[in-house]
mmCIF file of C-alpha atoms and ligand atoms in Angstrom:
data_model
loop_
_atom_site.group_PDB
_atom_site.id
_atom_site.type_symbol
_atom_site.label_atom_id
_atom_site.label_comp_id
_atom_site.label_asym_id
_atom_site.label_seq_id
_atom_site.Cartn_x
_atom_site.Cartn_y
_atom_site.Cartn_z
ATOM 1 C CA MET A 1 -87.476 357.007 126.131
ATOM 2 C CA LYS A 2 -85.189 353.265 126.403
ATOM 3 C CA SER A 3 -81.757 353.648 127.106
ATOM 4 C CA GLY A 4 -78.511 351.257 127.376
ATOM 5 C CA TYR A 5 -75.454 350.119 127.163
ATOM 6 C CA ILE A 6 -73.601 350.683 124.044
ATOM 7 C CA THR A 7 -69.686 349.298 123.664
ATOM 8 C CA GLU A 8 -69.162 350.949 119.827
ATOM 9 C CA LEU A 9 -70.931 352.979 117.176
ATOM 10 C CA PHE A 10 -69.403 352.766 113.895
ATOM 11 C CA SER A 11 -69.557 352.559 110.216
ATOM 12 C CA SER A 12 -67.909 349.727 108.061
ATOM 13 C CA PHE A 13 -67.638 346.952 106.255
ATOM 14 C CA GLN A 14 -70.110 343.651 107.197
ATOM 15 C CA GLY A 15 -67.303 341.280 107.430
ATOM 16 C CA GLU A 16 -68.770 337.995 107.671
ATOM 17 C CA GLY A 17 -72.176 335.808 105.985
ATOM 18 C CA PRO A 18 -73.460 336.550 102.696
ATOM 19 C CA TYR A 19 -73.749 339.915 102.862
ATOM 20 C CA VAL A 20 -69.927 340.544 103.405
ATOM 21 C CA GLY A 21 -68.601 343.683 102.364
ATOM 22 C CA ARG A 22 -71.810 345.576 102.573
ATOM 23 C CA ARG A 23 -71.738 348.976 104.316
ATOM 24 C CA GLN A 24 -73.392 348.545 107.767
ATOM 25 C CA ILE A 25 -73.559 350.799 111.233
ATOM 26 C CA PHE A 26 -72.943 348.992 113.388
ATOM 27 C CA ILE A 27 -74.309 348.766 117.143
ATOM 28 C CA ARG A 28 -72.121 346.454 119.511
ATOM 29 C CA PHE A 29 -74.705 346.123 122.756
ATOM 30 C CA ALA A 30 -72.157 345.372 126.069
ATOM 31 C CA GLY A 31 -73.144 342.369 127.839
ATOM 32 C CA CYS A 32 -72.844 338.863 126.635
ATOM 33 C CA PRO A 33 -74.187 335.691 128.621
ATOM 34 C CA TYR A 34 -71.856 332.988 126.729
ATOM 35 C CA SER A 35 -68.911 332.412 127.038
ATOM 36 C CA CYS A 36 -67.284 330.661 123.632
ATOM 37 C CA PHE A 37 -63.632 330.139 124.557
ATOM 38 C CA TYR A 38 -62.697 331.271 120.512
ATOM 39 C CA CYS A 39 -64.804 334.672 121.155
ATOM 40 C CA ASP A 40 -63.152 337.542 119.590
ATOM 41 C CA THR A 41 -65.015 340.656 120.866
ATOM 42 C CA PRO A 42 -64.051 339.959 124.742
ATOM 43 C CA SER A 43 -64.390 343.774 125.186
ATOM 44 C CA ALA A 44 -67.734 343.423 124.311
ATOM 45 C CA LYS A 45 -68.949 341.010 127.355
ATOM 46 C CA GLU A 46 -68.196 343.823 129.710
ATOM 47 C CA PRO A 47 -72.180 344.446 130.417
ATOM 48 C CA LYS A 48 -71.868 348.216 131.930
ATOM 49 C CA PRO A 49 -69.089 350.189 130.134
ATOM 50 C CA GLY A 50 -68.523 353.596 131.120
ATOM 51 C CA LEU A 51 -68.187 354.919 127.250
ATOM 52 C CA CYS A 52 -69.132 353.963 123.336
ATOM 53 C CA THR A 53 -66.380 354.565 121.087
ATOM 54 C CA VAL A 54 -68.426 356.391 118.229
ATOM 55 C CA PHE A 55 -66.313 356.341 114.849
ATOM 56 C CA GLY A 56 -67.429 356.541 111.152
ATOM 57 C CA ASN A 57 -64.401 355.564 108.743
ATOM 58 C CA ALA A 58 -64.152 358.279 105.554
ATOM 59 C CA GLU A 59 -63.349 361.963 105.796
ATOM 60 C CA HIS A 60 -65.691 363.103 103.536
ATOM 61 C CA ASN A 61 -69.562 364.351 104.507
ATOM 62 C CA ASN A 62 -72.097 362.411 104.900
ATOM 63 C CA SER A 63 -74.864 364.999 102.211
ATOM 64 C CA PHE A 64 -77.377 363.869 104.182
ATOM 65 C CA GLY A 65 -76.618 366.949 106.148
ATOM 66 C CA LYS A 66 -74.254 366.169 108.801
ATOM 67 C CA ALA A 67 -70.196 365.527 108.706
ATOM 68 C CA PHE A 68 -68.806 362.246 109.395
ATOM 69 C CA LEU A 69 -67.328 360.917 112.341
ATOM 70 C CA SER A 70 -64.319 359.906 111.349
ATOM 71 C CA LYS A 71 -62.265 360.401 114.593
ATOM 72 C CA LYS A 72 -63.142 358.539 117.287
ATOM 73 C CA ARG A 73 -65.062 360.212 120.102
ATOM 74 C CA PHE A 74 -66.236 358.752 123.340
ATOM 75 C CA ILE A 75 -69.924 359.518 124.849
ATOM 76 C CA GLU A 76 -71.372 358.510 128.037
ATOM 77 C CA ASN A 77 -73.721 355.142 128.587
ATOM 78 C CA PRO A 78 -76.044 354.764 129.406
ATOM 79 C CA MET A 79 -76.868 356.304 125.771
ATOM 80 C CA SER A 80 -80.418 357.060 125.028
ATOM 81 C CA SER A 81 -82.375 355.293 121.710
ATOM 82 C CA HIS A 82 -83.148 359.122 120.950
ATOM 83 C CA LEU A 83 -79.292 359.978 120.910
ATOM 84 C CA VAL A 84 -78.571 356.429 119.564
ATOM 85 C CA LEU A 85 -80.871 357.373 116.387
ATOM 86 C CA GLU A 86 -79.128 360.837 116.003
ATOM 87 C CA LEU A 87 -75.481 359.035 115.675
ATOM 88 C CA LEU A 88 -77.121 357.265 113.169
ATOM 89 C CA THR A 89 -78.024 359.798 110.980
ATOM 90 C CA GLU A 90 -74.838 361.330 111.054
ATOM 91 C CA LEU A 91 -73.130 357.745 110.187
ATOM 92 C CA ARG A 92 -75.131 357.023 107.287
ATOM 93 C CA THR A 93 -73.397 357.047 104.077
ATOM 94 C CA HIS A 94 -74.787 356.685 100.416
ATOM 95 C CA ASP A 95 -73.238 352.827 100.306
ATOM 96 C CA LEU A 96 -75.150 351.731 103.311
ATOM 97 C CA HIS A 97 -77.414 348.980 103.237
ATOM 98 C CA SER A 98 -78.352 347.982 106.857
ATOM 99 C CA VAL A 99 -77.774 348.847 110.812
ATOM 100 C CA SER A 100 -76.526 346.095 112.855
ATOM 101 C CA TYR A 101 -77.466 344.782 115.881
ATOM 102 C CA THR A 102 -74.568 343.246 117.130
ATOM 103 C CA GLY A 103 -72.589 342.496 120.346
ATOM 104 C CA GLY A 104 -71.798 341.256 123.006
ATOM 105 C CA GLU A 105 -75.554 340.025 122.296
ATOM 106 C CA PRO A 106 -78.797 342.424 121.525
ATOM 107 C CA LEU A 107 -81.840 340.451 123.237
ATOM 108 C CA PHE A 108 -79.323 341.363 126.818
ATOM 109 C CA TYR A 109 -81.390 345.011 125.257
ATOM 110 C CA ALA A 110 -84.982 343.442 124.099
ATOM 111 C CA ALA A 111 -86.424 346.569 124.304
ATOM 112 C CA PHE A 112 -83.896 349.232 123.486
ATOM 113 C CA VAL A 113 -83.011 347.595 120.491
ATOM 114 C CA LYS A 114 -86.745 347.284 119.716
ATOM 115 C CA GLU A 115 -87.161 351.181 120.361
ATOM 116 C CA ILE A 116 -84.039 351.866 118.159
ATOM 117 C CA ALA A 117 -84.476 349.384 115.340
ATOM 118 C CA LYS A 118 -88.534 351.370 115.347
ATOM 119 C CA GLY A 119 -86.714 354.827 115.281
ATOM 120 C CA ALA A 120 -84.166 353.208 112.151
ATOM 121 C CA ARG A 121 -87.363 351.957 110.391
ATOM 122 C CA GLU A 122 -88.890 355.332 110.716
ATOM 123 C CA MET A 123 -85.974 356.884 108.816
ATOM 124 C CA HIS A 124 -85.962 354.513 106.258
ATOM 125 C CA LEU A 125 -82.745 352.006 107.188
ATOM 126 C CA LYS A 126 -83.294 348.707 106.782
ATOM 127 C CA ASN A 127 -81.932 346.377 109.833
ATOM 128 C CA TYR A 128 -80.233 343.480 110.324
ATOM 129 C CA ILE A 129 -80.013 341.969 113.585
ATOM 130 C CA GLU A 130 -76.559 339.073 114.611
ATOM 131 C CA THR A 131 -77.703 337.446 117.904
ATOM 132 C CA ASN A 132 -76.191 333.514 119.539
ATOM 133 C CA GLY A 133 -80.337 333.296 119.998
ATOM 134 C CA TYR A 134 -79.830 332.532 123.656
ATOM 135 C CA SER A 135 -83.468 333.736 124.695
ATOM 136 C CA ALA A 136 -86.326 333.377 121.739
ATOM 137 C CA ARG A 137 -89.172 335.397 123.928
ATOM 138 C CA ALA A 138 -86.625 338.366 123.735
ATOM 139 C CA PHE A 139 -86.096 337.557 120.200
ATOM 140 C CA ALA A 140 -89.861 337.551 119.483
ATOM 141 C CA SER A 141 -90.478 340.815 121.486
ATOM 142 C CA LEU A 142 -88.688 342.425 118.287
ATOM 143 C CA VAL A 143 -88.617 340.982 115.842
ATOM 144 C CA ASP A 144 -91.057 342.325 113.637
ATOM 145 C CA HIS A 145 -88.607 345.062 113.274
ATOM 146 C CA PHE A 146 -86.057 343.629 111.630
ATOM 147 C CA ASP A 147 -85.531 342.388 107.909
ATOM 148 C CA PHE A 148 -82.624 340.479 108.127
ATOM 149 C CA ALA A 149 -81.117 337.637 111.205
ATOM 150 C CA SER A 150 -78.346 336.180 111.379
ATOM 151 C CA ILE A 151 -78.432 333.516 114.625
ATOM 152 C CA ASP A 152 -75.595 331.264 115.338
ATOM 153 C CA ILE A 153 -76.035 328.160 116.420
ATOM 154 C CA LYS A 154 -72.898 326.941 118.776
ATOM 155 C CA LEU A 155 -71.201 323.555 119.131
ATOM 156 C CA ARG A 156 -71.016 321.567 122.358
ATOM 157 C CA SER A 157 -67.240 321.882 121.623
ATOM 158 C CA HIS A 158 -68.099 326.224 122.078
ATOM 159 C CA GLN A 159 -68.420 325.730 125.282
ATOM 160 C CA ALA A 160 -70.820 328.970 125.454
ATOM 161 C CA SER A 161 -73.108 327.988 127.942
ATOM 162 C CA THR A 162 -73.150 325.143 131.024
ATOM 163 C CA ASP A 163 -76.477 324.116 129.298
ATOM 164 C CA TYR A 164 -76.260 322.855 125.837
ATOM 165 C CA ASP A 165 -79.915 321.927 125.598
ATOM 166 C CA LYS A 166 -81.384 324.913 126.786
ATOM 167 C CA GLN A 167 -79.307 326.759 124.385
ATOM 168 C CA TYR A 168 -79.389 325.271 121.012
ATOM 169 C CA LYS A 169 -83.713 324.923 121.959
ATOM 170 C CA ASN A 170 -83.808 328.505 121.946
ATOM 171 C CA GLU A 171 -81.545 329.098 119.022
ATOM 172 C CA LEU A 172 -83.852 326.363 116.962
ATOM 173 C CA GLU A 173 -86.671 328.380 118.236
ATOM 174 C CA CYS A 174 -85.106 331.872 117.191
ATOM 175 C CA ILE A 175 -84.558 330.826 113.305
ATOM 176 C CA ARG A 176 -88.001 329.140 113.159
ATOM 177 C CA ILE A 177 -89.368 332.135 114.379
ATOM 178 C CA ALA A 178 -87.413 334.535 111.862
ATOM 179 C CA ALA A 179 -87.726 332.013 108.772
ATOM 180 C CA GLU A 180 -91.481 331.795 109.320
ATOM 181 C CA ARG A 181 -91.968 336.426 109.694
ATOM 182 C CA GLY A 182 -90.429 336.394 106.574
ATOM 183 C CA LEU A 183 -87.117 338.010 107.466
ATOM 184 C CA GLU A 184 -83.961 336.836 105.411
ATOM 185 C CA THR A 185 -82.521 334.383 108.145
ATOM 186 C CA ILE A 186 -78.486 333.631 107.975
ATOM 187 C CA VAL A 187 -77.605 330.413 110.359
ATOM 188 C CA LYS A 188 -74.229 331.124 111.116
ATOM 189 C CA VAL A 189 -72.387 328.107 112.808
ATOM 190 C CA VAL A 190 -68.308 328.680 113.337
ATOM 191 C CA VAL A 191 -66.595 325.496 112.883
ATOM 192 C CA LEU A 192 -63.176 323.926 114.529
ATOM 193 C CA LYS A 193 -60.837 321.842 113.357
ATOM 194 C CA ASP A 194 -62.313 318.960 114.194
ATOM 195 C CA THR A 195 -65.836 319.576 114.507
ATOM 196 C CA ALA A 196 -68.120 316.207 114.906
ATOM 197 C CA ILE A 197 -69.338 315.732 112.039
ATOM 198 C CA ASP A 198 -72.274 314.157 113.989
ATOM 199 C CA GLU A 199 -73.304 317.366 115.603
ATOM 200 C CA ILE A 200 -73.413 319.329 112.202
ATOM 201 C CA GLU A 201 -75.662 316.256 110.347
ATOM 202 C CA LYS A 202 -77.831 316.988 113.661
ATOM 203 C CA ILE A 203 -78.185 320.266 113.254
ATOM 204 C CA CYS A 204 -78.669 320.507 109.103
ATOM 205 C CA LYS A 205 -81.609 317.593 109.977
ATOM 206 C CA ASP A 206 -83.343 319.911 112.581
ATOM 207 C CA LEU A 207 -83.143 323.217 109.948
ATOM 208 C CA VAL A 208 -85.053 321.039 106.889
ATOM 209 C CA GLY A 209 -87.802 322.661 105.233
ATOM 210 C CA LEU A 210 -86.720 326.083 106.708
ATOM 211 C CA ASN A 211 -86.557 328.971 104.590
ATOM 212 C CA ILE A 212 -82.482 329.543 105.837
ATOM 213 C CA LYS A 213 -78.835 330.344 104.461
ATOM 214 C CA PHE A 214 -76.657 327.974 106.147
ATOM 215 C CA VAL A 215 -73.388 329.500 106.388
ATOM 216 C CA LEU A 216 -70.381 327.232 107.855
ATOM 217 C CA GLN A 217 -67.590 329.969 109.202
ATOM 218 C CA PRO A 218 -64.158 328.742 109.898
ATOM 219 C CA VAL A 219 -62.566 329.926 112.896
ATOM 220 C CA THR A 220 -60.322 332.875 112.560
ATOM 221 C CA GLY A 221 -57.081 331.805 115.267
ATOM 222 C CA ASP A 222 -54.921 334.164 116.249
ATOM 223 C CA ARG A 223 -51.381 332.855 117.084
ATOM 224 C CA ALA A 224 -52.296 331.192 119.920
ATOM 225 C CA GLN A 225 -54.785 329.293 118.828
ATOM 226 C CA ARG A 226 -53.992 328.505 115.453
ATOM 227 C CA ASP A 227 -54.505 324.367 116.145
ATOM 228 C CA ILE A 228 -57.875 325.154 115.580
ATOM 229 C CA VAL A 229 -58.885 326.033 112.950
ATOM 230 C CA PRO A 230 -59.837 323.634 110.433
ATOM 231 C CA GLY A 231 -58.290 322.479 107.225
ATOM 232 C CA ILE A 232 -60.236 323.102 103.758
ATOM 233 C CA LYS A 233 -61.009 319.139 103.106
ATOM 234 C CA GLU A 234 -62.891 319.339 106.401
ATOM 235 C CA LEU A 235 -64.628 321.875 105.251
ATOM 236 C CA PHE A 236 -64.917 320.786 102.097
ATOM 237 C CA ALA A 237 -66.876 317.912 103.871
ATOM 238 C CA ILE A 238 -68.255 319.551 106.525
ATOM 239 C CA SER A 239 -70.036 322.098 103.402
ATOM 240 C CA GLU A 240 -71.538 318.523 101.242
ATOM 241 C CA LEU A 241 -72.919 317.140 104.535
ATOM 242 C CA ALA A 242 -74.852 320.395 104.971
ATOM 243 C CA GLY A 243 -75.849 320.653 101.161
ATOM 244 C CA ALA A 244 -77.348 316.733 101.477
ATOM 245 C CA PHE A 245 -80.295 318.621 103.660
ATOM 246 C CA LEU A 246 -80.151 322.210 102.814
ATOM 247 C CA HIS A 247 -80.538 324.736 99.858
ATOM 248 C CA ASP A 248 -78.466 326.934 100.930
ATOM 249 C CA VAL A 249 -75.191 326.089 101.914
ATOM 250 C CA MET A 250 -71.588 328.685 101.755
ATOM 251 C CA VAL A 251 -68.323 328.934 103.424
ATOM 252 C CA ILE A 252 -67.381 332.249 104.536
ATOM 253 C CA PRO A 253 -64.453 333.572 106.624
ATOM 254 C CA GLN A 254 -64.275 336.203 108.239
ATOM 255 C CA VAL A 255 -63.543 339.088 105.785
ATOM 256 C CA HIS A 256 -63.169 342.078 108.417
ATOM 257 C CA LYS A 257 -59.912 340.678 109.653
ATOM 258 C CA ILE A 258 -58.206 340.480 106.113
ATOM 259 C CA LEU A 259 -59.720 344.320 105.692
ATOM 260 C CA HIS A 260 -58.357 345.417 109.089
ATOM 261 C CA VAL A 261 -61.316 347.002 109.600
ATOM 262 C CA PRO A 262 -63.425 346.889 112.674
HETATM 263 S S1 SF4 B 1 -71.930 334.007 121.923
HETATM 264 FE FE1 SF4 B 1 -70.694 336.151 120.612
HETATM 265 S S2 SF4 B 1 -70.156 337.379 122.478
HETATM 266 FE FE2 SF4 B 1 -70.247 336.533 123.661
HETATM 267 S S3 SF4 B 1 -68.871 334.582 124.102
HETATM 268 FE FE3 SF4 B 1 -69.921 333.464 122.245
HETATM 269 S S4 SF4 B 1 -68.435 334.795 120.658
HETATM 270 FE FE4 SF4 B 1 -68.279 336.446 122.384
#
């Protein structure tokens, strides 16, 4: 049985992309090889946190034979896949859409993620992976256990890694694998003020012909970062450009920050 490090395991609403507002159980895996300057989950970058925080978001029994975990509790890391699956049962609700494997970066623990995803499917749950696509090899090893993949494409200006070409190649390969294996594939690009339009055009051209949803997500700036938030005219221009190459283009901000949920 595999084990790994998880920062948080909780029930909430999806806050990004076309499934925004859908109830999910989030497994936030620890660690990430990138360092995007706008990262909104810096605490999840710690690769070996001592404790995982577990919480639900309601006060009722969940009617699946377990009481909701409405209060936070802390579980020692590393956690076994068996324990994670037990917690999924506790956090399961009737409105549940899927289990989201997020981070940090879930591909960091590919074998552990795969074992949990396999067990979740046996519980008749759907699996949704949110990844920065840093390793196409790791992604290929687990993709068949997933129904949805949300894969980021990082722009040069995000300063995610020191080897942009390798990073981009892996992202594109993950997207291609997900689309070809029949997953519902969402490609997300975080857009900043003054995002280079040529760069978006190149990405769109590279994605032509793939069955994907293309999400432009304006960065959510805190007070210190307000000057990096793109203007509405910029978003219209980028969306129109993307629409010239791709069928399913959408501009969706992070909604969980408006709802003040994790
Ligand atoms: S890939 Fe995600 S978790 Fe990693 S640094 Fe970038 S925004 Fe943060």
